PDB file of C-alpha atoms and ligand atoms in Angstrom:
ATOM      1  CA  UNK M 242      15.276 -21.711   2.652  1.00  0.00           C
ATOM      2  CA  UNK M 243      12.275 -19.929   4.146  1.00  0.00           C
ATOM      3  CA  UNK M 244       9.450 -18.827   1.847  1.00  0.00           C
ATOM      4  CA  UNK M 245       7.302 -15.911   3.079  1.00  0.00           C
ATOM      5  CA  UNK M 246       3.777 -15.851   1.650  1.00  0.00           C
ATOM      6  CA  UNK M 247       1.458 -12.864   2.182  1.00  0.00           C
ATOM      7  CA  UNK M 248      -2.114 -13.891   1.403  1.00  0.00           C
ATOM      8  CA  UNK M 249      -3.720 -10.438   1.094  1.00  0.00           C
ATOM      9  CA  UNK M 250      -7.358  -9.553   0.456  1.00  0.00           C
ATOM     10  CA  UNK M 251      -6.689  -8.882  -3.253  1.00  0.00           C
ATOM     11  CA  UNK M 252      -3.269 -10.266  -4.182  1.00  0.00           C
ATOM     12  CA  UNK M 253      -0.899 -12.926  -2.848  1.00  0.00           C
ATOM     13  CA  UNK M 254       2.838 -12.300  -2.794  1.00  0.00           C
ATOM     14  CA  UNK M 255       5.677 -14.759  -2.100  1.00  0.00           C
ATOM     15  CA  UNK M 256       9.283 -13.847  -1.266  1.00  0.00           C
ATOM     16  CA  UNK M 257      12.442 -15.791  -0.452  1.00  0.00           C
ATOM     17  CA  UNK M 258      16.106 -14.956  -0.002  1.00  0.00           C
ATOM     18  CA  UNK M 259      18.685 -17.063  -1.831  1.00  0.00           C
ATOM     19  CA  UNK M 260      21.937 -18.121  -0.098  1.00  0.00           C
ATOM     20  CA  UNK M 261      23.744 -15.116  -1.610  1.00  0.00           C
ATOM     21  CA  UNK M 262      21.113 -12.762  -0.109  1.00  0.00           C
ATOM     22  CA  UNK M 263      19.294 -11.977  -3.391  1.00  0.00           C
ATOM     23  CA  UNK M 264      15.561 -11.550  -3.015  1.00  0.00           C
ATOM     24  CA  UNK M 265      13.207 -13.502  -5.289  1.00  0.00           C
ATOM     25  CA  UNK M 266       9.518 -12.666  -5.464  1.00  0.00           C
ATOM     26  CA  UNK M 267       6.251 -13.465  -7.235  1.00  0.00           C
ATOM     27  CA  UNK M 268       2.761 -11.997  -7.190  1.00  0.00           C
ATOM     28  CA  UNK M 269      -0.542 -13.734  -7.994  1.00  0.00           C
ATOM     29  CA  UNK M 270      -4.183 -12.735  -7.885  1.00  0.00           C
ATOM     30  CA  UNK M 271      -5.879 -13.692  -4.658  1.00  0.00           C
ATOM     31  CA  UNK M 272      -8.291 -16.632  -4.832  1.00  0.00           C
ATOM     32  CA  UNK M 273      -9.246 -18.696  -1.784  1.00  0.00           C
ATOM     33  CA  UNK M 274      -6.418 -18.774   0.776  1.00  0.00           C
ATOM     34  CA  UNK M 275      -5.123 -22.297   0.099  1.00  0.00           C
ATOM     35  CA  UNK M 276      -5.215 -21.954  -3.702  1.00  0.00           C
ATOM     36  CA  UNK M 277      -3.428 -18.583  -3.475  1.00  0.00           C
ATOM     37  CA  UNK M 278      -0.738 -19.868  -1.120  1.00  0.00           C
ATOM     38  CA  UNK M 279      -0.043 -23.092  -3.015  1.00  0.00           C
ATOM     39  CA  UNK M 280      -0.134 -21.210  -6.346  1.00  0.00           C
ATOM     40  CA  UNK M 281       2.380 -18.622  -5.162  1.00  0.00           C
ATOM     41  CA  UNK M 282       4.589 -21.385  -3.753  1.00  0.00           C
ATOM     42  CA  UNK M 283       4.453 -23.259  -7.069  1.00  0.00           C
ATOM     43  CA  UNK M 284       5.261 -20.110  -9.020  1.00  0.00           C
ATOM     44  CA  UNK M 285       8.239 -19.007  -6.919  1.00  0.00           C
ATOM     45  CA  UNK M 286       9.805 -22.501  -6.862  1.00  0.00           C
ATOM     46  CA  UNK M 287       9.314 -23.297 -10.557  1.00  0.00           C
ATOM     47  CA  UNK M 288      10.384 -19.862 -11.820  1.00  0.00           C
ATOM     48  CA  UNK M 289      13.568 -20.023  -9.738  1.00  0.00           C
ATOM     49  CA  UNK M 290      14.425 -23.731 -10.109  1.00  0.00           C
ATOM     50  CA  UNK M 291      14.002 -24.393  -6.388  1.00  0.00           C
ATOM     51  CA  UNK M 292      13.371 -28.004  -5.380  1.00  0.00           C
ATOM     52  CA  UNK M 293      10.621 -28.514  -2.815  1.00  0.00           C
ATOM     53  CA  UNK M 294      13.229 -30.312  -0.627  1.00  0.00           C
ATOM     54  CA  UNK M 295      15.224 -27.087  -0.356  1.00  0.00           C
ATOM     55  CA  UNK M 296      12.384 -25.362   1.528  1.00  0.00           C
ATOM     56  CA  UNK M 297      12.815 -25.768   5.273  1.00  0.00           C
ATOM     57  CA  UNK M 298       9.881 -23.589   6.364  1.00  0.00           C
ATOM     58  CA  UNK M 299       6.942 -21.636   4.984  1.00  0.00           C
ATOM     59  CA  UNK M 300       5.853 -18.481   6.828  1.00  0.00           C
ATOM     60  CA  UNK M 301       2.345 -17.337   5.967  1.00  0.00           C
ATOM     61  CA  UNK M 302       0.782 -14.009   6.813  1.00  0.00           C
ATOM     62  CA  UNK M 303      -1.999 -11.672   5.603  1.00  0.00           C
ATOM     63  CA  UNK M 304      -5.748 -12.095   6.102  1.00  0.00           C
ATOM     64  CA  UNK M 305      -5.756 -15.476   4.305  1.00  0.00           C
ATOM     65  CA  UNK M 306      -3.222 -16.996   6.712  1.00  0.00           C
ATOM     66  CA  UNK M 307      -5.958 -17.367   9.335  1.00  0.00           C
ATOM     67  CA  UNK M 308      -7.704 -19.864   7.077  1.00  0.00           C
ATOM     68  CA  UNK M 309      -4.770 -22.271   6.729  1.00  0.00           C
ATOM     69  CA  UNK M 310      -4.295 -24.477   9.764  1.00  0.00           C
ATOM     70  CA  UNK M 311      -2.173 -27.270   8.328  1.00  0.00           C
ATOM     71  CA  UNK M 312       1.334 -27.588   6.913  1.00  0.00           C
ATOM     72  CA  UNK M 313       1.502 -26.859   3.162  1.00  0.00           C
ATOM     73  CA  UNK M 314       2.826 -29.896   1.203  1.00  0.00           C
ATOM     74  CA  UNK M 315       4.160 -31.334   4.469  1.00  0.00           C
ATOM     75  CA  UNK M 316       6.595 -28.421   4.932  1.00  0.00           C
ATOM     76  CA  UNK M 317       6.527 -26.863   8.444  1.00  0.00           C
ATOM     77  CA  UNK M 318       4.198 -23.871   8.059  1.00  0.00           C
ATOM     78  CA  UNK M 319       4.112 -21.011  10.532  1.00  0.00           C
ATOM     79  CA  UNK M 320       1.746 -18.050  10.825  1.00  0.00           C
ATOM     80  CA  UNK M 321       3.340 -14.625  11.274  1.00  0.00           C
ATOM     81  CA  UNK M 322       1.175 -11.739  12.562  1.00  0.00           C
ATOM     82  CA  UNK M 323       0.536  -9.336   9.668  1.00  0.00           C
ATOM     83  CA  UNK M 324       1.471  -6.195  11.627  1.00  0.00           C
ATOM     84  CA  UNK M 325       4.789  -7.763  12.632  1.00  0.00           C
ATOM     85  CA  UNK M 326       5.486  -8.808   9.039  1.00  0.00           C
ATOM     86  CA  UNK M 327       4.783  -5.283   7.730  1.00  0.00           C
ATOM     87  CA  UNK M 328       7.132  -3.781  10.339  1.00  0.00           C
ATOM     88  CA  UNK M 329       9.930  -6.276   9.650  1.00  0.00           C
ATOM     89  CA  UNK M 330       9.580  -5.856   5.890  1.00  0.00           C
ATOM     90  CA  UNK M 331       9.625  -2.057   6.103  1.00  0.00           C
ATOM     91  CA  UNK M 332      12.712  -2.122   8.340  1.00  0.00           C
ATOM     92  CA  UNK M 333      14.444  -4.210   5.669  1.00  0.00           C
ATOM     93  CA  UNK M 334      13.491  -1.791   2.870  1.00  0.00           C
ATOM     94  CA  UNK M 335      14.475   1.470   4.544  1.00  0.00           C
ATOM     95  CA  UNK M 336      17.364   2.653   6.639  1.00  0.00           C
ATOM     96  CA  UNK M 337      15.715   4.709   9.407  1.00  0.00           C
ATOM     97  CA  UNK M 338      15.724   3.431  13.012  1.00  0.00           C
ATOM     98  CA  UNK M 339      12.244   4.714  13.917  1.00  0.00           C
ATOM     99  CA  UNK M 340       9.534   4.633  11.288  1.00  0.00           C
ATOM    100  CA  UNK M 341       5.859   5.174  10.633  1.00  0.00           C
ATOM    101  CA  UNK M 342       4.568   2.922   7.854  1.00  0.00           C
ATOM    102  CA  UNK M 343       1.370   3.428   5.844  1.00  0.00           C
ATOM    103  CA  UNK M 344       0.618   0.062   4.240  1.00  0.00           C
ATOM    104  CA  UNK M 345      -1.843   0.797   1.433  1.00  0.00           C
ATOM    105  CA  UNK M 346      -3.386  -2.486   0.390  1.00  0.00           C
ATOM    106  CA  UNK M 347      -7.064  -3.198  -0.124  1.00  0.00           C
ATOM    107  CA  UNK M 348      -7.506  -1.248   3.109  1.00  0.00           C
ATOM    108  CA  UNK M 349      -4.827   0.770   4.899  1.00  0.00           C
ATOM    109  CA  UNK M 350      -2.949   0.016   8.091  1.00  0.00           C
ATOM    110  CA  UNK M 351      -0.518   2.294   9.926  1.00  0.00           C
ATOM    111  CA  UNK M 352       2.321   0.660  11.839  1.00  0.00           C
ATOM    112  CA  UNK M 353       5.110   2.131  13.933  1.00  0.00           C
ATOM    113  CA  UNK M 354       8.430   0.393  14.337  1.00  0.00           C
ATOM    114  CA  UNK M 355      11.828   0.934  15.859  1.00  0.00           C
ATOM    115  CA  UNK M 356      14.773  -1.439  16.213  1.00  0.00           C
ATOM    116  CA  UNK M 357      13.102  -3.404  19.043  1.00  0.00           C
ATOM    117  CA  UNK M 358       9.345  -2.978  18.741  1.00  0.00           C
ATOM    118  CA  UNK M 359       6.612  -3.101  16.137  1.00  0.00           C
ATOM    119  CA  UNK M 360       3.085  -1.947  16.949  1.00  0.00           C
ATOM    120  CA  UNK M 361      -0.234  -1.273  15.295  1.00  0.00           C
ATOM    121  CA  UNK M 362      -0.884   2.474  15.293  1.00  0.00           C
ATOM    122  CA  UNK M 363      -4.259   2.443  13.537  1.00  0.00           C
ATOM    123  CA  UNK M 364      -5.686   2.478  10.051  1.00  0.00           C
ATOM    124  CA  UNK M 365      -8.624   3.156   7.802  1.00  0.00           C
ATOM    125  CA  UNK M 366     -10.928   1.175   5.551  1.00  0.00           C
ATOM    126  CA  UNK M 367     -10.070   3.687   2.843  1.00  0.00           C
ATOM    127  CA  UNK M 368      -7.495   2.103   0.543  1.00  0.00           C
ATOM    128  CA  UNK M 369      -6.938   0.452  -2.827  1.00  0.00           C
ATOM    129  CA  UNK M 370     -10.222  -1.435  -2.508  1.00  0.00           C
ATOM    130  CA  UNK M 371     -12.030   1.919  -2.235  1.00  0.00           C
ATOM    131  CA  UNK M 372     -10.485   3.044  -5.540  1.00  0.00           C
ATOM    132  CA  UNK M 373     -11.513  -0.231  -7.199  1.00  0.00           C
ATOM    133  CA  UNK M 374     -15.069  -0.199  -5.800  1.00  0.00           C
ATOM    134  CA  UNK M 375     -15.880   3.435  -6.570  1.00  0.00           C
ATOM    135  CA  UNK M 376     -14.328   3.157 -10.040  1.00  0.00           C
ATOM    136  CA  UNK M 377     -16.414   0.123 -10.838  1.00  0.00           C
ATOM    137  CA  UNK M 378     -19.672   1.958 -10.082  1.00  0.00           C
ATOM    138  CA  UNK M 379     -18.788   5.494 -11.197  1.00  0.00           C
ATOM    139  CA  UNK M 380     -16.542   4.750 -14.186  1.00  0.00           C
ATOM    140  CA  UNK M 381     -17.534   1.204 -15.176  1.00  0.00           C
ATOM    141  CA  UNK M 382     -13.842   0.249 -15.051  1.00  0.00           C
ATOM    142  CA  UNK M 383     -12.295  -2.304 -12.725  1.00  0.00           C
ATOM    143  CA  UNK M 384      -8.811  -2.608 -14.162  1.00  0.00           C
ATOM    144  CA  UNK M 385      -6.288  -0.670 -12.082  1.00  0.00           C
ATOM    145  CA  UNK M 386      -4.120   0.385 -15.013  1.00  0.00           C
ATOM    146  CA  UNK M 387      -7.158   1.785 -16.855  1.00  0.00           C
ATOM    147  CA  UNK M 388      -8.168   3.792 -13.760  1.00  0.00           C
ATOM    148  CA  UNK M 389      -4.632   5.252 -13.586  1.00  0.00           C
ATOM    149  CA  UNK M 390      -4.781   6.099 -17.288  1.00  0.00           C
ATOM    150  CA  UNK M 391      -8.086   7.943 -16.833  1.00  0.00           C
ATOM    151  CA  UNK M 392      -6.921   9.779 -13.687  1.00  0.00           C
ATOM    152  CA  UNK M 393      -3.752  10.990 -15.412  1.00  0.00           C
ATOM    153  CA  UNK M 394      -5.939  13.117 -17.716  1.00  0.00           C
ATOM    154  CA  UNK M 395      -8.367  14.376 -15.034  1.00  0.00           C
ATOM    155  CA  UNK M 396      -9.041  17.904 -13.786  1.00  0.00           C
ATOM    156  CA  UNK M 397      -9.718  18.124 -10.051  1.00  0.00           C
ATOM    157  CA  UNK M 398     -11.378  21.532 -10.350  1.00  0.00           C
ATOM    158  CA  UNK M 399     -14.383  19.881 -12.005  1.00  0.00           C
ATOM    159  CA  UNK M 400     -15.108  17.732  -8.930  1.00  0.00           C
ATOM    160  CA  UNK M 401     -13.508  19.042  -5.738  1.00  0.00           C
ATOM    161  CA  UNK M 402     -14.347  22.275  -3.933  1.00  0.00           C
ATOM    162  CA  UNK M 403     -10.979  24.025  -3.659  1.00  0.00           C
ATOM    163  CA  UNK M 404      -9.768  26.728  -1.290  1.00  0.00           C
ATOM    164  CA  UNK M 405      -9.802  29.178  -4.231  1.00  0.00           C
ATOM    165  CA  UNK M 406     -13.574  28.579  -4.557  1.00  0.00           C
ATOM    166  CA  UNK M 407     -14.294  29.729  -1.010  1.00  0.00           C
ATOM    167  CA  UNK M 408     -11.544  32.183  -0.067  1.00  0.00           C
ATOM    168  CA  UNK M 409     -10.053  35.214  -1.813  1.00  0.00           C
ATOM    169  CA  UNK M 410      -6.622  34.629  -0.351  1.00  0.00           C
ATOM    170  CA  UNK M 411      -4.650  31.593   0.746  1.00  0.00           C
ATOM    171  CA  UNK M 412      -5.259  30.660   4.392  1.00  0.00           C
ATOM    172  CA  UNK M 413      -1.884  29.910   5.945  1.00  0.00           C
ATOM    173  CA  UNK M 414      -0.617  26.704   4.332  1.00  0.00           C
ATOM    174  CA  UNK M 415      -3.979  26.092   2.674  1.00  0.00           C
ATOM    175  CA  UNK M 416      -2.879  27.074  -0.821  1.00  0.00           C
ATOM    176  CA  UNK M 417      -5.541  27.977  -3.385  1.00  0.00           C
ATOM    177  CA  UNK M 418      -5.340  24.620  -5.188  1.00  0.00           C
ATOM    178  CA  UNK M 419      -5.890  22.568  -1.994  1.00  0.00           C
ATOM    179  CA  UNK M 420      -9.130  20.592  -1.634  1.00  0.00           C
ATOM    180  CA  UNK M 421     -11.629  22.054   0.839  1.00  0.00           C
ATOM    181  CA  UNK M 422     -14.254  19.336   0.170  1.00  0.00           C
ATOM    182  CA  UNK M 423     -13.707  16.143  -1.801  1.00  0.00           C
ATOM    183  CA  UNK M 424     -16.462  15.824  -4.449  1.00  0.00           C
ATOM    184  CA  UNK M 425     -17.828  19.099  -3.020  1.00  0.00           C
ATOM    185  CA  UNK M 426     -18.248  20.887  -6.362  1.00  0.00           C
ATOM    186  CA  UNK M 427     -19.016  18.057  -8.740  1.00  0.00           C
ATOM    187  CA  UNK M 428     -20.112  19.595 -12.030  1.00  0.00           C
ATOM    188  CA  UNK M 429     -22.543  18.135 -14.560  1.00  0.00           C
ATOM    189  CA  UNK M 430     -19.824  18.029 -17.152  1.00  0.00           C
ATOM    190  CA  UNK M 431     -17.242  16.283 -14.970  1.00  0.00           C
ATOM    191  CA  UNK M 432     -15.706  13.613 -17.208  1.00  0.00           C
ATOM    192  CA  UNK M 433     -14.724  10.048 -16.277  1.00  0.00           C
ATOM    193  CA  UNK M 434     -11.121  11.273 -16.216  1.00  0.00           C
ATOM    194  CA  UNK M 435     -12.019  14.016 -13.700  1.00  0.00           C
ATOM    195  CA  UNK M 436     -13.904  11.532 -11.495  1.00  0.00           C
ATOM    196  CA  UNK M 437     -11.024   9.039 -11.598  1.00  0.00           C
ATOM    197  CA  UNK M 438      -8.581  11.690 -10.372  1.00  0.00           C
ATOM    198  CA  UNK M 439     -11.018  12.817  -7.657  1.00  0.00           C
ATOM    199  CA  UNK M 440     -11.334   9.230  -6.383  1.00  0.00           C
ATOM    200  CA  UNK M 441      -7.548   8.917  -6.114  1.00  0.00           C
ATOM    201  CA  UNK M 442      -7.333  12.346  -4.510  1.00  0.00           C
ATOM    202  CA  UNK M 443      -9.877  11.500  -1.809  1.00  0.00           C
ATOM    203  CA  UNK M 444      -8.305   8.133  -0.969  1.00  0.00           C
ATOM    204  CA  UNK M 445      -4.704   9.370  -0.852  1.00  0.00           C
ATOM    205  CA  UNK M 446      -5.569  12.558   1.031  1.00  0.00           C
ATOM    206  CA  UNK M 447      -7.344  10.591   3.777  1.00  0.00           C
ATOM    207  CA  UNK M 448      -4.433   8.182   4.061  1.00  0.00           C
ATOM    208  CA  UNK M 449      -1.851  10.961   3.839  1.00  0.00           C
ATOM    209  CA  UNK M 450      -3.472  13.025   6.566  1.00  0.00           C
ATOM    210  CA  UNK M 451      -3.813  10.050   8.946  1.00  0.00           C
ATOM    211  CA  UNK M 452      -0.207   9.048   8.369  1.00  0.00           C
ATOM    212  CA  UNK M 453       0.943  12.657   8.811  1.00  0.00           C
ATOM    213  CA  UNK M 454      -0.867  12.834  12.183  1.00  0.00           C
ATOM    214  CA  UNK M 455       0.765   9.560  13.200  1.00  0.00           C
ATOM    215  CA  UNK M 456       4.249  10.745  12.192  1.00  0.00           C
ATOM    216  CA  UNK M 457       3.832  14.127  13.917  1.00  0.00           C
ATOM    217  CA  UNK M 458       2.634  12.514  17.125  1.00  0.00           C
ATOM    218  CA  UNK M 459       5.939  10.615  17.227  1.00  0.00           C
ATOM    219  CA  UNK M 460       8.100  13.605  16.238  1.00  0.00           C
ATOM    220  CA  UNK M 461       8.944  12.134  12.825  1.00  0.00           C
ATOM    221  CA  UNK M 462       8.781  13.841   9.439  1.00  0.00           C
ATOM    222  CA  UNK M 463       8.799  10.880   7.068  1.00  0.00           C
ATOM    223  CA  UNK M 464       6.316   8.112   6.332  1.00  0.00           C
ATOM    224  CA  UNK M 465       7.297   4.875   4.571  1.00  0.00           C
ATOM    225  CA  UNK M 466       4.567   3.845   2.125  1.00  0.00           C
ATOM    226  CA  UNK M 467       4.172   0.120   1.425  1.00  0.00           C
ATOM    227  CA  UNK M 468       1.632  -2.221  -0.200  1.00  0.00           C
ATOM    228  CA  UNK M 469       0.461  -2.130  -3.811  1.00  0.00           C
ATOM    229  CA  UNK M 470      -0.772   1.412  -3.185  1.00  0.00           C
ATOM    230  CA  UNK M 471       2.849   2.551  -2.856  1.00  0.00           C
ATOM    231  CA  UNK M 472       3.847   2.390  -6.480  1.00  0.00           C
ATOM    232  CA  UNK M 473       1.486   4.435  -8.597  1.00  0.00           C
ATOM    233  CA  UNK M 474       2.427   7.915  -9.841  1.00  0.00           C
ATOM    234  CA  UNK M 475      -0.967   9.521  -9.145  1.00  0.00           C
ATOM    235  CA  UNK M 476      -0.998   8.499  -5.476  1.00  0.00           C
ATOM    236  CA  UNK M 477       2.669   9.416  -5.040  1.00  0.00           C
ATOM    237  CA  UNK M 478       2.013  12.882  -6.440  1.00  0.00           C
ATOM    238  CA  UNK M 479      -0.936  13.498  -4.089  1.00  0.00           C
ATOM    239  CA  UNK M 480       1.134  12.397  -1.086  1.00  0.00           C
ATOM    240  CA  UNK M 481       3.962  14.713  -2.218  1.00  0.00           C
ATOM    241  CA  UNK M 482       1.549  17.594  -1.510  1.00  0.00           C
ATOM    242  CA  UNK M 483       1.884  16.861   2.225  1.00  0.00           C
ATOM    243  CA  UNK M 484       5.496  17.981   2.148  1.00  0.00           C
ATOM    244  CA  UNK M 485       4.503  21.442   0.959  1.00  0.00           C
ATOM    245  CA  UNK M 486       1.734  21.782   3.556  1.00  0.00           C
ATOM    246  CA  UNK M 487       2.989  19.903   6.609  1.00  0.00           C
ATOM    247  CA  UNK M 488       6.669  19.188   6.033  1.00  0.00           C
ATOM    248  CA  UNK M 489       5.991  15.448   6.005  1.00  0.00           C
ATOM    249  CA  UNK M 490       7.663  13.487   3.222  1.00  0.00           C
ATOM    250  CA  UNK M 491       6.453  10.151   1.956  1.00  0.00           C
ATOM    251  CA  UNK M 492       8.974   7.553   0.810  1.00  0.00           C
ATOM    252  CA  UNK M 493       8.228   4.776  -1.671  1.00  0.00           C
ATOM    253  CA  UNK M 494      10.851   2.027  -1.390  1.00  0.00           C
ATOM    254  CA  UNK M 495      11.512  -0.293  -4.352  1.00  0.00           C
ATOM    255  CA  UNK M 496       9.505  -3.536  -4.120  1.00  0.00           C
ATOM    256  CA  UNK M 497       7.270  -2.013  -1.425  1.00  0.00           C
ATOM    257  CA  UNK M 498       4.296  -4.087  -2.592  1.00  0.00           C
ATOM    258  CA  UNK M 499       6.198  -7.122  -1.249  1.00  0.00           C
ATOM    259  CA  UNK M 500       6.855  -5.608   2.201  1.00  0.00           C
ATOM    260  CA  UNK M 501       4.541  -7.955   4.144  1.00  0.00           C
ATOM    261  CA  UNK M 502       5.878 -11.055   2.358  1.00  0.00           C
ATOM    262  CA  UNK M 503       9.478  -9.868   2.906  1.00  0.00           C
ATOM    263  CA  UNK M 504       8.789  -9.495   6.635  1.00  0.00           C
ATOM    264  CA  UNK M 505       7.343 -13.009   6.760  1.00  0.00           C
ATOM    265  CA  UNK M 506      10.381 -14.447   4.941  1.00  0.00           C
ATOM    266  CA  UNK M 507      12.723 -12.736   7.425  1.00  0.00           C
ATOM    267  CA  UNK M 508      11.136 -14.375  10.490  1.00  0.00           C
ATOM    268  CA  UNK M 509      13.642 -17.128  11.164  1.00  0.00           C
ATOM    269  CA  UNK M 510      12.078 -18.407  14.388  1.00  0.00           C
ATOM    270  CA  UNK M 511      10.668 -21.909  13.902  1.00  0.00           C
TER     271      UNK M 511
HETATM  272  N1  ATP U  18      -1.942  -4.677 -10.822  1.00  0.00           N
HETATM  273  C1  ATP U  18      -2.776  -4.604  -9.789  1.00  0.00           C
HETATM  274  N2  ATP U  18      -3.641  -5.616  -9.499  1.00  0.00           N
HETATM  275  C2  ATP U  18      -4.485  -5.541  -8.443  1.00  0.00           C
HETATM  276  N3  ATP U  18      -4.558  -4.482  -7.611  1.00  0.00           N
HETATM  277  C3  ATP U  18      -3.732  -3.455  -7.853  1.00  0.00           C
HETATM  278  C4  ATP U  18      -2.805  -3.461  -8.934  1.00  0.00           C
HETATM  279  N4  ATP U  18      -2.117  -2.325  -8.886  1.00  0.00           N
HETATM  280  C5  ATP U  18      -2.585  -1.641  -7.861  1.00  0.00           C
HETATM  281  N5  ATP U  18      -3.571  -2.285  -7.233  1.00  0.00           N
HETATM  282  C6  ATP U  18      -4.282  -1.785  -6.053  1.00  0.00           C
HETATM  283  O1  ATP U  18      -3.740  -2.444  -4.957  1.00  0.00           O
HETATM  284  C7  ATP U  18      -4.775  -2.912  -4.082  1.00  0.00           C
HETATM  285  C8  ATP U  18      -4.290  -4.201  -3.464  1.00  0.00           C
HETATM  286  O2  ATP U  18      -3.077  -3.933  -2.785  1.00  0.00           O
HETATM  287  P1  ATP U  18      -2.281  -5.077  -2.008  1.00  0.00           P
HETATM  288  O3  ATP U  18      -1.982  -6.218  -2.931  1.00  0.00           O
HETATM  289  O4  ATP U  18      -1.147  -4.441  -1.294  1.00  0.00           O
HETATM  290  O5  ATP U  18      -3.411  -5.494  -0.973  1.00  0.00           O
HETATM  291  P2  ATP U  18      -3.646  -6.843  -0.211  1.00  0.00           P
HETATM  292  O6  ATP U  18      -2.394  -7.232   0.479  1.00  0.00           O
HETATM  293  O7  ATP U  18      -4.239  -7.859  -1.146  1.00  0.00           O
HETATM  294  O8  ATP U  18      -4.775  -6.342   0.803  1.00  0.00           O
HETATM  295  P3  ATP U  18      -4.731  -6.105   2.392  1.00  0.00           P
HETATM  296  O9  ATP U  18      -3.292  -5.928   2.808  1.00  0.00           O
HETATM  297  O10 ATP U  18      -5.554  -4.859   2.636  1.00  0.00           O
HETATM  298  O11 ATP U  18      -5.346  -7.347   2.951  1.00  0.00           O
HETATM  299  C9  ATP U  18      -6.008  -3.075  -4.967  1.00  0.00           C
HETATM  300  O12 ATP U  18      -7.168  -2.801  -4.237  1.00  0.00           O
HETATM  301  C10 ATP U  18      -5.781  -2.035  -6.060  1.00  0.00           C
HETATM  302  O13 ATP U  18      -6.382  -0.823  -5.729  1.00  0.00           O
HETATM  303 MG1   MG U  19      -1.485  -6.595   2.247  1.00  0.00          MG
END
């Protein structure tokens, strides 16, 4: 059995495929690279009754993989390039032959992949870490679920300058409720809920627009969203707005937060 471990900037994920093809997976908080990797390995083996002798290879990836230069517990340990792992994982999770992937982790990376090739398209430092950092300072909250809870009750009109604030009519596909300037109209009575939603809106609009440019430049109209940033309803809803404006649809595969670890587990080369 091969165990894929993605040691990300914030969380560590481990994935393996059982003989019958079923995927098993665990997630842990990121600590230092070695503690995260050995912790995730311990968790996935113990929770699934896997003996250490059954593991033939460990494939590590993610930023933390650079810091581990030895075999883990004497098991042959290989480093897989993170971009390759994201591409392989996304190919496994979706059915298209040519894809643009927006991996929203602590930061965001955009990858393009087809059946033969995987390459780094670009990215942005705006990502989940931006939501956490701004929320900590502006809202005094650093728990992701609490930020989501606040944002779900927010009103964007109290923070963002919208098209309706600057134009009497809609301008082409710029509908009246579209943001003209993020945080451009922040009012004195903007609540924590309003600010939380505006933070999400800024982060997901930046990512959405970059990914939409990437997809368009390749003649595609879908983007596969992976990483922990894939599976929250607020972000998904903001990205859905890109379909209305640009005809680009964003897809959120099940288990997309494990994409990088899945890709690592699928690399069968020794
Ligand atoms: N339950 C959660 N715990 C921690 N972060 C969460 C949670 N849910 C969502 N997030 C968001 O996901 C981000 C981390 O995503 P992910 O685990 O994909 O990144 P990573 O792989 O650690 O980082 P990177 O790929 O950029 O090195 C956090 O910054 C946070 O905004
Ligand atoms: Mg990651």
